[in-house]
mmCIF file of C-alpha atoms and ligand atoms in Angstrom:
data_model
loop_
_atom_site.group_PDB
_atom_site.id
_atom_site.type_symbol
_atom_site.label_atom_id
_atom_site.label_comp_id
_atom_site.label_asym_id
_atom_site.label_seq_id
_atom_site.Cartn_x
_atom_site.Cartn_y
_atom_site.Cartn_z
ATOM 1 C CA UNK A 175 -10.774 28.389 -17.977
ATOM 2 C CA UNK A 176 -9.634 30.538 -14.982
ATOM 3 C CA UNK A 177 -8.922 27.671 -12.768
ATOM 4 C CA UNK A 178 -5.387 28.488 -12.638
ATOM 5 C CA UNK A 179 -2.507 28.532 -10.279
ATOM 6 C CA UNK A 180 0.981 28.348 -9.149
ATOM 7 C CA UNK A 181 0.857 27.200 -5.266
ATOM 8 C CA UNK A 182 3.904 26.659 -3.432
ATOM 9 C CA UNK A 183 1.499 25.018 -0.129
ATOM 10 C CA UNK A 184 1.886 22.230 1.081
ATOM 11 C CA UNK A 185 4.507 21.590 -2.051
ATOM 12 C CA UNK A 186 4.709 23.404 -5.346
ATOM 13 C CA UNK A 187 1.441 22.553 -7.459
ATOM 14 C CA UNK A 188 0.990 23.859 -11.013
ATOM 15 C CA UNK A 189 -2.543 23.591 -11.299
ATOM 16 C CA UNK A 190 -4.744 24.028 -14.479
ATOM 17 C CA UNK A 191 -5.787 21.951 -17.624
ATOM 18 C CA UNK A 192 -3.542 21.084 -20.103
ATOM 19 C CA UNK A 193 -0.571 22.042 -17.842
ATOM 20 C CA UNK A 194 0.373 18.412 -18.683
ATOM 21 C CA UNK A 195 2.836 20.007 -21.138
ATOM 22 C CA UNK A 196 5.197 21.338 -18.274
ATOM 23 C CA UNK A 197 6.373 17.667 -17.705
ATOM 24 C CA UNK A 198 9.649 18.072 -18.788
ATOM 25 C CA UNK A 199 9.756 21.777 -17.066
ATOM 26 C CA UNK A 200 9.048 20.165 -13.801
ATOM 27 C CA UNK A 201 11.279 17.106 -13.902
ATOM 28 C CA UNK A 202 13.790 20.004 -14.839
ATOM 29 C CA UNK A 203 12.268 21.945 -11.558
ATOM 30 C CA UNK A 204 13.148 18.323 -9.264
ATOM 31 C CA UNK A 205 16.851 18.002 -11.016
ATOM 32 C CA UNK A 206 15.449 14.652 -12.924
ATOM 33 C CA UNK A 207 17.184 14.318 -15.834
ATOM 34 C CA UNK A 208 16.159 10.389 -16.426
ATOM 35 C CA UNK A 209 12.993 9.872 -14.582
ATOM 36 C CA UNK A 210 10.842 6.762 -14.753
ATOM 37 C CA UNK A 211 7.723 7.135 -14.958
ATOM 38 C CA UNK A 212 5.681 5.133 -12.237
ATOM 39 C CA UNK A 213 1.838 4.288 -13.336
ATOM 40 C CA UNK A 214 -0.789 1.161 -13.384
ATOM 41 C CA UNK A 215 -1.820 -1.602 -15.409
ATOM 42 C CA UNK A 216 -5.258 -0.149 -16.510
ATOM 43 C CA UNK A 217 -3.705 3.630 -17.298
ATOM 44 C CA UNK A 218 -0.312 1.693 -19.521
ATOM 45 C CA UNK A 219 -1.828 2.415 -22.669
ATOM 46 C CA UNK A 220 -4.447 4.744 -21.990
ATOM 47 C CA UNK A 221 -3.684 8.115 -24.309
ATOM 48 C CA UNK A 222 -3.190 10.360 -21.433
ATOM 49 C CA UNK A 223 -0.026 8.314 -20.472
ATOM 50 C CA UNK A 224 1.122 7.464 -24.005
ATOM 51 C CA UNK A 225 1.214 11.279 -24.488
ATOM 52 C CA UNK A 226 2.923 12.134 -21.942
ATOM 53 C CA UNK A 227 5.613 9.465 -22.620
ATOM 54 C CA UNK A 228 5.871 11.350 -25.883
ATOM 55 C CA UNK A 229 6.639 14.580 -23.912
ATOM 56 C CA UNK A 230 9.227 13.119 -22.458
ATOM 57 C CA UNK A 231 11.001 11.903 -25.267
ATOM 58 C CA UNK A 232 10.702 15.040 -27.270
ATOM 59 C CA UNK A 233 12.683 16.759 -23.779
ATOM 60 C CA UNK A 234 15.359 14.073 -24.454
ATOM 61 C CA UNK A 235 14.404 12.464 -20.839
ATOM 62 C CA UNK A 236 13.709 9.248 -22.425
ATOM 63 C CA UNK A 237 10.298 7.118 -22.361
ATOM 64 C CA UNK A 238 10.635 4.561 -19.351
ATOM 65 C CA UNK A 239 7.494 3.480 -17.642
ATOM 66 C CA UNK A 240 7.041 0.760 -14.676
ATOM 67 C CA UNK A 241 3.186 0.062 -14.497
ATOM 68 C CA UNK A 242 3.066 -3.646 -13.012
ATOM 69 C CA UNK A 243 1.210 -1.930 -9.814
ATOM 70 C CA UNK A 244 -1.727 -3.806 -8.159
ATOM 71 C CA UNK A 245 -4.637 -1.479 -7.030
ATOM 72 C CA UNK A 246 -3.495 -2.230 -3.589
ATOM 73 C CA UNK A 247 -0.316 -1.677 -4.090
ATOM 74 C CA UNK A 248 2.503 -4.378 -2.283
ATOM 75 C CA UNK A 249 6.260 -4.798 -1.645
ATOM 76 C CA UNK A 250 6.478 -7.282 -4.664
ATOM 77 C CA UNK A 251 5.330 -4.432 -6.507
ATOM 78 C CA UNK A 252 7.757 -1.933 -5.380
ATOM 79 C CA UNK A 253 10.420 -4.114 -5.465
ATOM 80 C CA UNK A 254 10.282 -4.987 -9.518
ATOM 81 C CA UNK A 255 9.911 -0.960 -9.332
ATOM 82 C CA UNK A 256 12.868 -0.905 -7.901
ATOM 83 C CA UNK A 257 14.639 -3.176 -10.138
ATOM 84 C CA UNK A 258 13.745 -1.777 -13.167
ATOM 85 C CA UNK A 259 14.670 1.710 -11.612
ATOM 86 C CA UNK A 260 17.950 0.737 -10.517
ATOM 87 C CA UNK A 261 18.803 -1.224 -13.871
ATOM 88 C CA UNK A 262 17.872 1.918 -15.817
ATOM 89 C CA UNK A 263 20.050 4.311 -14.152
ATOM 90 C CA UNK A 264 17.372 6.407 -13.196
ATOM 91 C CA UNK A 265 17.598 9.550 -11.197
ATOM 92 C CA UNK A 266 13.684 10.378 -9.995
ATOM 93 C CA UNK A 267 10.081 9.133 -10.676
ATOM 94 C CA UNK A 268 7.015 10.525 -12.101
ATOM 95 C CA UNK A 269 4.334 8.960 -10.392
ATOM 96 C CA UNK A 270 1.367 9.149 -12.570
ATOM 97 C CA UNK A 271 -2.083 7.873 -11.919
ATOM 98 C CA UNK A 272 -4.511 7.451 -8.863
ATOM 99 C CA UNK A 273 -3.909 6.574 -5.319
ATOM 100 C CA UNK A 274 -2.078 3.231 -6.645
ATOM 101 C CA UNK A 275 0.386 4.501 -8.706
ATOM 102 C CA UNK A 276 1.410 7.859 -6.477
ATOM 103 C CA UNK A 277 1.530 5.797 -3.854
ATOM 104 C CA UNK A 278 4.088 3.216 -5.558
ATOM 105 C CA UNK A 279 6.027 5.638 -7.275
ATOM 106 C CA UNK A 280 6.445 7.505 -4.090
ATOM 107 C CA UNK A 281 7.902 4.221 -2.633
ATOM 108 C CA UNK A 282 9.884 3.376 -5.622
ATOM 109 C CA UNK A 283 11.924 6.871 -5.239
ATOM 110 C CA UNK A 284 12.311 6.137 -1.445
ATOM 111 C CA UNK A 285 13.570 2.503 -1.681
ATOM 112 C CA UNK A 286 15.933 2.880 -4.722
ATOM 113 C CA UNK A 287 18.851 4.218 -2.719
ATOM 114 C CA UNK A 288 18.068 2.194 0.484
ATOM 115 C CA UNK A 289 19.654 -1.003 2.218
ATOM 116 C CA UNK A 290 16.879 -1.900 4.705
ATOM 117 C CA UNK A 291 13.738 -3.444 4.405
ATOM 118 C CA UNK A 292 10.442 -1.180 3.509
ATOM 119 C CA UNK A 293 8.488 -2.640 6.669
ATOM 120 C CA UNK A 294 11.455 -1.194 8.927
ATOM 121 C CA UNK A 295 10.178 2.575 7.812
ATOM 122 C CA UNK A 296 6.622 2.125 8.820
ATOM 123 C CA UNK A 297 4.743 4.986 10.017
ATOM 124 C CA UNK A 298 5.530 4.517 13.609
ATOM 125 C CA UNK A 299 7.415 6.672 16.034
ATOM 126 C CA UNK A 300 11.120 7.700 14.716
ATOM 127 C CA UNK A 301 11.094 4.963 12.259
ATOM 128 C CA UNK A 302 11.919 7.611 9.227
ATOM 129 C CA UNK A 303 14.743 8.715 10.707
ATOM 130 C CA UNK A 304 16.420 5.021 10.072
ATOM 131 C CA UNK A 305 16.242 6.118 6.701
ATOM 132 C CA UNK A 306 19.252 7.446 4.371
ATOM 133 C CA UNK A 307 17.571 10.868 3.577
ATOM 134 C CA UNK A 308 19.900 11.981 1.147
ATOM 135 C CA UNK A 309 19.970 8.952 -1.103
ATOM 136 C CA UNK A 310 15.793 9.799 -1.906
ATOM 137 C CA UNK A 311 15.302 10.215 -5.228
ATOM 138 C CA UNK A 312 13.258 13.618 -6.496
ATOM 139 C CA UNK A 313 9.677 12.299 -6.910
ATOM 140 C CA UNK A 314 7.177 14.897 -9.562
ATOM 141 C CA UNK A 315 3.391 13.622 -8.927
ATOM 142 C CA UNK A 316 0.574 13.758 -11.646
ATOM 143 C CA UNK A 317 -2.645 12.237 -10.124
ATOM 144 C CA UNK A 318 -4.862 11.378 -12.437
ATOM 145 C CA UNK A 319 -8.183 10.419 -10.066
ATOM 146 C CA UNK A 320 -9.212 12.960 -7.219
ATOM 147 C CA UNK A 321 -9.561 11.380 -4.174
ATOM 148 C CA UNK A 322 -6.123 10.041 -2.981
ATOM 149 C CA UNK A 323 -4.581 13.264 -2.553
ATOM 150 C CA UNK A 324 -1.278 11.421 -2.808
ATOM 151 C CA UNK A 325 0.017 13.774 -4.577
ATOM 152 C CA UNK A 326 0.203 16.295 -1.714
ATOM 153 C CA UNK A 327 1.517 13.807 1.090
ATOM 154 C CA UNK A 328 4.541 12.471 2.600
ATOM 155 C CA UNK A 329 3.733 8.731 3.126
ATOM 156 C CA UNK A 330 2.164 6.030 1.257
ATOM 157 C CA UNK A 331 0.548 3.174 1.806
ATOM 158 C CA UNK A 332 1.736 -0.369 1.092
ATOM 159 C CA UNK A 333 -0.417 -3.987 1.454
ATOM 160 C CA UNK A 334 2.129 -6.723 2.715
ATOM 161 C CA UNK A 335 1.335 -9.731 0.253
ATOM 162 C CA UNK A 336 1.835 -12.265 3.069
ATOM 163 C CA UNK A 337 -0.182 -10.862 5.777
ATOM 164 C CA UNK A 338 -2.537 -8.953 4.067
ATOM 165 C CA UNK A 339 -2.224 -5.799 6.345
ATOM 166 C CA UNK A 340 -2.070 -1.960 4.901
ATOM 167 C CA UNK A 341 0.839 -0.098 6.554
ATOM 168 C CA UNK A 342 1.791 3.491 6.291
ATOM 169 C CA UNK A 343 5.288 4.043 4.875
ATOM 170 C CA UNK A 344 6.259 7.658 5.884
ATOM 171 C CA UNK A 345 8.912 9.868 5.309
ATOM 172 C CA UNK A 346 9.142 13.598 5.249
ATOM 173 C CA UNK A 347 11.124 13.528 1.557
ATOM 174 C CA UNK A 348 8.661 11.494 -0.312
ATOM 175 C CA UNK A 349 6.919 14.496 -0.261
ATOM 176 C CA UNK A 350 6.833 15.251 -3.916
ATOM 177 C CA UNK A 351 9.056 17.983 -5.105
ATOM 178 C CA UNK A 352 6.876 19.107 -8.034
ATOM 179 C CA UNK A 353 3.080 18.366 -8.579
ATOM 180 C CA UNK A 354 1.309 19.072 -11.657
ATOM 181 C CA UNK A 355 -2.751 18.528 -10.928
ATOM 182 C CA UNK A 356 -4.471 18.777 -15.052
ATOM 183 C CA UNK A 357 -7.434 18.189 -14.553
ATOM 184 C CA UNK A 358 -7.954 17.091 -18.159
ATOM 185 C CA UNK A 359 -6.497 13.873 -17.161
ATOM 186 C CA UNK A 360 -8.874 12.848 -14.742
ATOM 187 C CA UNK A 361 -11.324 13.377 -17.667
ATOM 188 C CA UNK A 362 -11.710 9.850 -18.589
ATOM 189 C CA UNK A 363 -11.914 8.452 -15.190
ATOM 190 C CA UNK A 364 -15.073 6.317 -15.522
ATOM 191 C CA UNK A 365 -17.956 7.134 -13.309
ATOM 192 C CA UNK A 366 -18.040 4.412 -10.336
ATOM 193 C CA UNK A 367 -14.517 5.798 -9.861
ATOM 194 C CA UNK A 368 -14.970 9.018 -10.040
ATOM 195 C CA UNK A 369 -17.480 8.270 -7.129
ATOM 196 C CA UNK A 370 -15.598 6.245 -4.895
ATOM 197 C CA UNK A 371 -12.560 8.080 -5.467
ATOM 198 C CA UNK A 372 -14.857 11.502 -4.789
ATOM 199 C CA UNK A 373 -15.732 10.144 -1.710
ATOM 200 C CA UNK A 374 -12.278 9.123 -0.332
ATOM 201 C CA UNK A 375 -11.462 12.620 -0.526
ATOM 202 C CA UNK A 376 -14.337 13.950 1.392
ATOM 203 C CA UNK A 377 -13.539 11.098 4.058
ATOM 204 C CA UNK A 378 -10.312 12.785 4.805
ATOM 205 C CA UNK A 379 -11.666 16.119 4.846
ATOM 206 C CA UNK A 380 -15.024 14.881 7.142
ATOM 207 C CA UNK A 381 -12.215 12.753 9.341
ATOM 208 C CA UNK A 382 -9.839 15.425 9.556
ATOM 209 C CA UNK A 383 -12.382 18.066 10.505
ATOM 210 C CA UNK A 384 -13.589 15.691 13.226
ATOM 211 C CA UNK A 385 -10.767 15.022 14.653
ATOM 212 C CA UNK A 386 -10.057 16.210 18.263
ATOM 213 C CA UNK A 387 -6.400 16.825 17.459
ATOM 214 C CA UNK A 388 -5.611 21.234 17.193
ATOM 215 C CA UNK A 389 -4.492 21.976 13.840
ATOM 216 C CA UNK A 390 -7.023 25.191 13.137
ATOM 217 C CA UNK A 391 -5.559 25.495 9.376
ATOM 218 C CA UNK A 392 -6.146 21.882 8.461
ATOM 219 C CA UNK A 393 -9.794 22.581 10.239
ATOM 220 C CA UNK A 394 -10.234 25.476 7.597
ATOM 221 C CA UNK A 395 -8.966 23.441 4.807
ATOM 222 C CA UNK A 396 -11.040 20.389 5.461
ATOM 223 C CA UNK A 397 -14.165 22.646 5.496
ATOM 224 C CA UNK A 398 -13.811 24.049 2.562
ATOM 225 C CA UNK A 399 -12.638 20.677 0.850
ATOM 226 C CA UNK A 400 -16.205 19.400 1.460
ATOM 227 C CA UNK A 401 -17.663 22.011 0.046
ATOM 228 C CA UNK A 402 -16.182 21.691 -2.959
ATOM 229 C CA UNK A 403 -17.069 18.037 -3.068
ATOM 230 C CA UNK A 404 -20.942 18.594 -2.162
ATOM 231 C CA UNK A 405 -21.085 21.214 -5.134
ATOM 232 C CA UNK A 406 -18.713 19.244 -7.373
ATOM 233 C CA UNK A 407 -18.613 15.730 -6.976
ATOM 234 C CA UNK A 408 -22.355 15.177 -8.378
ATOM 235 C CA UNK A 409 -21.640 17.052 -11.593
ATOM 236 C CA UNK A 410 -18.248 15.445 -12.451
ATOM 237 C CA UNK A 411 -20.432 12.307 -11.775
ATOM 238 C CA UNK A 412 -23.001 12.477 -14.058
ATOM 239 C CA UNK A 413 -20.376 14.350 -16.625
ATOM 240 C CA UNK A 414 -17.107 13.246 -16.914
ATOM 241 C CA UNK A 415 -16.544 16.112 -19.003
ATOM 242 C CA UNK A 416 -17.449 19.273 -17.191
ATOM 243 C CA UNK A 417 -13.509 20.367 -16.295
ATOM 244 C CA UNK A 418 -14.803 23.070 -13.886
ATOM 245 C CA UNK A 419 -16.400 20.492 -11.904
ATOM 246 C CA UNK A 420 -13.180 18.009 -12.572
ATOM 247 C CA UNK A 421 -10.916 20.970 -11.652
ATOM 248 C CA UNK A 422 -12.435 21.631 -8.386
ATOM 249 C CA UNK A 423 -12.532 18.034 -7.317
ATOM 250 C CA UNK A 424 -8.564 17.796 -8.035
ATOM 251 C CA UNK A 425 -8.571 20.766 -5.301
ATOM 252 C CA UNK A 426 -10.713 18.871 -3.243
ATOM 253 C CA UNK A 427 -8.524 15.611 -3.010
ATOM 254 C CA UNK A 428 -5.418 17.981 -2.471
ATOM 255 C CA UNK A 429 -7.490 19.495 -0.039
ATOM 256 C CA UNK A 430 -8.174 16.779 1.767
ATOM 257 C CA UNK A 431 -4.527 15.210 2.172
ATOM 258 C CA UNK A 432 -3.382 18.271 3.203
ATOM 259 C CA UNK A 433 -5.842 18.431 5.789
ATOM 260 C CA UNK A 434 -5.681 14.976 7.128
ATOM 261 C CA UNK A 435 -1.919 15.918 8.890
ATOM 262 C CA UNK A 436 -4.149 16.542 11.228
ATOM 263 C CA UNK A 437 -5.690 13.022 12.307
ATOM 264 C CA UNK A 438 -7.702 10.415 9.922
ATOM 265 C CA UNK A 439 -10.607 8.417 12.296
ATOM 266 C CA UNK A 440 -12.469 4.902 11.986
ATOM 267 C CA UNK A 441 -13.757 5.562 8.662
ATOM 268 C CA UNK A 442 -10.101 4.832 7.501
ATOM 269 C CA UNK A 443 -9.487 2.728 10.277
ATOM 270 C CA UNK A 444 -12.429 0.388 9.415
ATOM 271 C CA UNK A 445 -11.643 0.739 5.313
ATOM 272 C CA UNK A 446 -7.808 -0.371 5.475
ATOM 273 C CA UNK A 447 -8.559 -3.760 6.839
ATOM 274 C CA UNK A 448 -11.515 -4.440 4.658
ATOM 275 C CA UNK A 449 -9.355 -3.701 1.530
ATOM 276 C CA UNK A 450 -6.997 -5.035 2.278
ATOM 277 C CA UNK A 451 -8.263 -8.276 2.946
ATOM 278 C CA UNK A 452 -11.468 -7.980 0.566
ATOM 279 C CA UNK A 453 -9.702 -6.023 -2.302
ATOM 280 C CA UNK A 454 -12.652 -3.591 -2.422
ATOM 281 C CA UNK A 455 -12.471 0.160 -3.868
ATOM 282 C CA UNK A 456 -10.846 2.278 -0.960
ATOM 283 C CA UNK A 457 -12.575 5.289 -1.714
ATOM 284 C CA UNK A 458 -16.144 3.204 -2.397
ATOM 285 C CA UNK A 459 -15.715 1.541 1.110
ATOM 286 C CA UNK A 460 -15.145 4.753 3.059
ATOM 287 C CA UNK A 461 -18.370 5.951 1.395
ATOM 288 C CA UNK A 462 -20.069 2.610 2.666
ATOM 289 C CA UNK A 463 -19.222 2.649 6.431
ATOM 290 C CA UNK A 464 -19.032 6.642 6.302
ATOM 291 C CA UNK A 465 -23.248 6.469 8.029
ATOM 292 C CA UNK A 466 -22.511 4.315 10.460
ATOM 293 C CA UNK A 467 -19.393 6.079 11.926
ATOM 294 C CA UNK A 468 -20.735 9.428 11.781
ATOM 295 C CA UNK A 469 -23.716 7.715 13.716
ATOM 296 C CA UNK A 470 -21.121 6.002 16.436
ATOM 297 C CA UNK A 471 -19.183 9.530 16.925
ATOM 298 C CA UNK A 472 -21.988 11.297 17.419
ATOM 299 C CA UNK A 473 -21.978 12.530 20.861
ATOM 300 C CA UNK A 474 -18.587 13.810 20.185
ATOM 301 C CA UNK A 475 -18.841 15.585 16.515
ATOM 302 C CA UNK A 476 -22.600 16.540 16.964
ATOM 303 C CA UNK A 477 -21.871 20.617 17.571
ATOM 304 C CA UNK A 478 -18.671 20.599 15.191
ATOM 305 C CA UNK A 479 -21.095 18.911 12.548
ATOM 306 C CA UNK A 480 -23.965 21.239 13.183
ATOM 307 C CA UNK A 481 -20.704 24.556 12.262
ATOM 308 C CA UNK A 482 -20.069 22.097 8.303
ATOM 309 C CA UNK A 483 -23.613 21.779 8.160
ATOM 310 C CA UNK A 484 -24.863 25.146 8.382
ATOM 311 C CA UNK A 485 -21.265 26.542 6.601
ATOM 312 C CA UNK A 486 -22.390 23.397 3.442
ATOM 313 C CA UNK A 487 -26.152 24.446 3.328
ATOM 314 C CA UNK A 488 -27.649 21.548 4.666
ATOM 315 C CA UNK A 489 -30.245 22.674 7.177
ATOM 316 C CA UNK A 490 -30.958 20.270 10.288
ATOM 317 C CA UNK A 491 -27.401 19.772 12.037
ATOM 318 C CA UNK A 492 -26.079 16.424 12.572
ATOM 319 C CA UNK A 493 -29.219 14.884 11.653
ATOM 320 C CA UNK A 494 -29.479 17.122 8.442
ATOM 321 C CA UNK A 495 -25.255 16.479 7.753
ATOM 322 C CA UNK A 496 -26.111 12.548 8.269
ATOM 323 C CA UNK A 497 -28.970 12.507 5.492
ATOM 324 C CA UNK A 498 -27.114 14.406 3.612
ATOM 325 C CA UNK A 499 -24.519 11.620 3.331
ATOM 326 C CA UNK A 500 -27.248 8.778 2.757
ATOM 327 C CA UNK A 501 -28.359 11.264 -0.300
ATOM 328 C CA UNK A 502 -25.072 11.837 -1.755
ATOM 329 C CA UNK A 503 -23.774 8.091 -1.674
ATOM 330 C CA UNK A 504 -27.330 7.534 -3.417
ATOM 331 C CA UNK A 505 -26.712 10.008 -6.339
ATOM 332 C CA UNK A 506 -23.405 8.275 -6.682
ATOM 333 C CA UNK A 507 -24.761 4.625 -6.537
ATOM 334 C CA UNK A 508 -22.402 3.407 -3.685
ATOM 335 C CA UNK A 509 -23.774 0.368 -2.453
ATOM 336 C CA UNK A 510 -25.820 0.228 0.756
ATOM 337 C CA UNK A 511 -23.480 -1.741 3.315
ATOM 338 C CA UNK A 512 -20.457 -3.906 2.733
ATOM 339 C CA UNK A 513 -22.685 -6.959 2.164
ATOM 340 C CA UNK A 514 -23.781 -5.271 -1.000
ATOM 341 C CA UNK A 515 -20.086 -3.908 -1.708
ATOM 342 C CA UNK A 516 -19.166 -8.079 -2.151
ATOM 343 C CA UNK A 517 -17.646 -8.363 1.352
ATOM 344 C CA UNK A 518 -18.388 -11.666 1.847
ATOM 345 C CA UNK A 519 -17.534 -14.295 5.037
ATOM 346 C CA UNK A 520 -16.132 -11.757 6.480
ATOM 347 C CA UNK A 521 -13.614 -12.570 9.919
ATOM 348 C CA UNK A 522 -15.008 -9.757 11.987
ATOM 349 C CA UNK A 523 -13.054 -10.750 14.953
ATOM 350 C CA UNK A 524 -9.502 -10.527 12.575
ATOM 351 C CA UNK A 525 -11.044 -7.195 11.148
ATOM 352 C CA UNK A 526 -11.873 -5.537 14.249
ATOM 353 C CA UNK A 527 -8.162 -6.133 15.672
ATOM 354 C CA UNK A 528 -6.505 -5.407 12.725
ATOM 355 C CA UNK A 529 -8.785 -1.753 12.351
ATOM 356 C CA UNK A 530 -7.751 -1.020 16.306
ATOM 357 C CA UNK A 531 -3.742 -1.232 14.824
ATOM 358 C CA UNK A 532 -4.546 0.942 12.411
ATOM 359 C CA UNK A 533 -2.554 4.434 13.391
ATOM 360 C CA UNK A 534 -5.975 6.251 11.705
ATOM 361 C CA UNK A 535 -7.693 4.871 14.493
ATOM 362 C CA UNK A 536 -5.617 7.159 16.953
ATOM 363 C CA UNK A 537 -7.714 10.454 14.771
ATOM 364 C CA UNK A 538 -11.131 9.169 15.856
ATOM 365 C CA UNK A 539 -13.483 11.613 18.223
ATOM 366 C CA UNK A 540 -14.579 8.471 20.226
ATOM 367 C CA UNK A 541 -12.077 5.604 21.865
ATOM 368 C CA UNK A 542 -12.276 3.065 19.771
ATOM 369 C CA UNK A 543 -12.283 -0.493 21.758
ATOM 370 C CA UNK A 544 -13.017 -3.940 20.823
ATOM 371 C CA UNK A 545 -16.254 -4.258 21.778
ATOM 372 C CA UNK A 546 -17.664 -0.898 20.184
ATOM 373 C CA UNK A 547 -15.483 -1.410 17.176
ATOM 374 C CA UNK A 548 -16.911 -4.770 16.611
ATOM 375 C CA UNK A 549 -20.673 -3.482 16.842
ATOM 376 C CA UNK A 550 -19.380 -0.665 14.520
ATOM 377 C CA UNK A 551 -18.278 -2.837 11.679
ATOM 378 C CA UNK A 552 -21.532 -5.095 12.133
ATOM 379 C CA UNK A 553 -23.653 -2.656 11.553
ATOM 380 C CA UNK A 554 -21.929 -1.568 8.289
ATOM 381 C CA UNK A 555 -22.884 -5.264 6.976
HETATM 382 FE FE1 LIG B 744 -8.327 7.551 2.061
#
């Protein structure tokens, strides 16, 4: 396949299939001579992880793996992480898997070497600089889904078990030194999860591209990200095994992380809360409120839609980029609204507050307040 690459933007990416076998090369490329390897439950003793565990052995860097990581990933989480990272005399993490697992190892590498709570590094203000930079461990990412684009950023996102908020954990040296992106492991992703995960990638690129913030390159980036979803995501769908298809959506969710330094909007904003407190699939519930946002921002995104429209080959403008969304979340059998998604009783007074904290609400085209965020989330029911 000619779907190869060595890209040193934003962070150095070796990108092809089967470039699984430079594990031990990159750890090397990080300084990680004991790294443990960060992944989830479901991937433990899945082949693709098993084998790479191997690889690691055979480079004399040893076999340790942490995967008690919840799909929304919490403090309790990191800090067993932590412990077992600390206990091993470990000196850098491989995080391996989807959004989950990058996110957690990313945290794991952070938190090792630190004295202070994880809350007191939230993604607000200064807060990273409270941090002791040089006591971050080296971090190599392998994602495993495309969507998160984990991989490519420098925060992560952690559910507090008591209050069931999603914060932002941020810090410019989580960034991962080394990424390898094989798309041969995202192979076996089944295909509900290739869809929702699809789709959370071309949330960040749709957000990012809307939002009003000046950042020209992540503008460029973001367009081009959905292209490669609208021409990829349907194939790697309906066949988990066509690699050209798999490869390009591995740019896509790259892509879109990248892109998304420049603002997130209430797509993301609406989607945190809902998970957090509902548990549902991030990427699937992006895909389910994605209509009615688009529909809310309208008067602000309708020329900027009409430029991805005609630049995706969807005729029509807004109204043609809208439909388009309707028809792609119905080729990928998202459900209709977050009734149908299982959100059920729903506290749409606690969810609209908790979306207006959310720092991807800052990103969005339109002011978000309480009364039009409310209306927003009922009509996504
Ligand atoms: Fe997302």
């Amino acid at each position: 396949m000619k779907l190869v690459g060595n890209w040193n933007y934003p962070t150095p990416i070796r990108f092809g299939a089967g470039r699984i076998v430079e594990i031990a090369d990159a750890c090397a490329a990080a300084g990680i001579k004991k790294p443990l390897l960060v992944s989830d439950k479901g991937l433990a003793n899945l082949d693709i992880t098993t084998k790479t565990l191997d690889l690691l052995e055979q480079a004399g860097l040893g076999r340790a793996m942490f995967s008690e990581v919840d799909p929304n990933p919490n403090e309790l989480n990191a800090e067993a992480g932590i412990k077992q990272y600390r206990e091993g005399g470990h000196d850098g993490v491989i995080a391996f898997g989807g959004g989950s697992a990058l996110d957690l190892g990313k945290v794991i590498a952070f938190m090792a070497g630190q004295t202070r709570p994880i809350w007191d590094f939230e993604d607000i203000g200064d807060w990273w600089t409270r941090a002791d930079a040089d006591a971050i461990a080296p971090i190599v990412a392998v994602p495993t889904t495309a969507g998160t684009g984990s991989e490519v950023g420098r925060a992560s996102i952690i559910t507090n078990s008591v209050t069931h908020e999603k914060k932002i954990i941020f810090h410019p040296k989580i960034l991962p030194s080394v990424v390898i992106c094989d798309p041969e492991l995202s192979v076996g992703m089944p295909p509900f999860i290739t869809a929702g995960t699809g789709m959370d990638a071309f949330a960040h690129c749709l957000e990012a591209f809307c939002s009003p913030h000046y950042h020209p390159m992540s503008q460029g980036i973001a367009l081009e990200g959905m292209r490669l979803v609208k021409e990829n995501l349907p194939k790697a769908y309906k066949d988990g095994s066509d690699i050209e298809a798999r490869a390009h959506m591995m740019s896509a969710a790259a892509m879109g992380s990248t892109a998304f330094q420049k603002g997130l909007g209430a797509i993301h904003a609406l989607s945190h809360p809902i998970g957090a407190v509902h548990n549902t699939h991030h990427g699937t519930t992006n895909a389910v409120v994605m209509q009615p946002v688009l529909q809310f921002n309208r008067p602000a995104v309708e020329d900027r839609l009409e430029m991805a429209a005609n630049y995706l080959g969807i005729s029509g403008g807004f109204d043609g980029f809208y439909a388009y969304v309707g028809e792609l979340n119905a080729e990928l059998g998202i459900p209709k609204n977050l009734t149908e998604l299982g959100v059920e009783n729903p506290d749409l007074d606690k969810l609209t507050k908790s979306a207006l904290q959310d720092p991807s609400t800052g990103g969005n085209p339109i002011e978000m307040t309480y009364e039009n965020t409310l209306d927003l989330l009922k009509s996504c029911f």
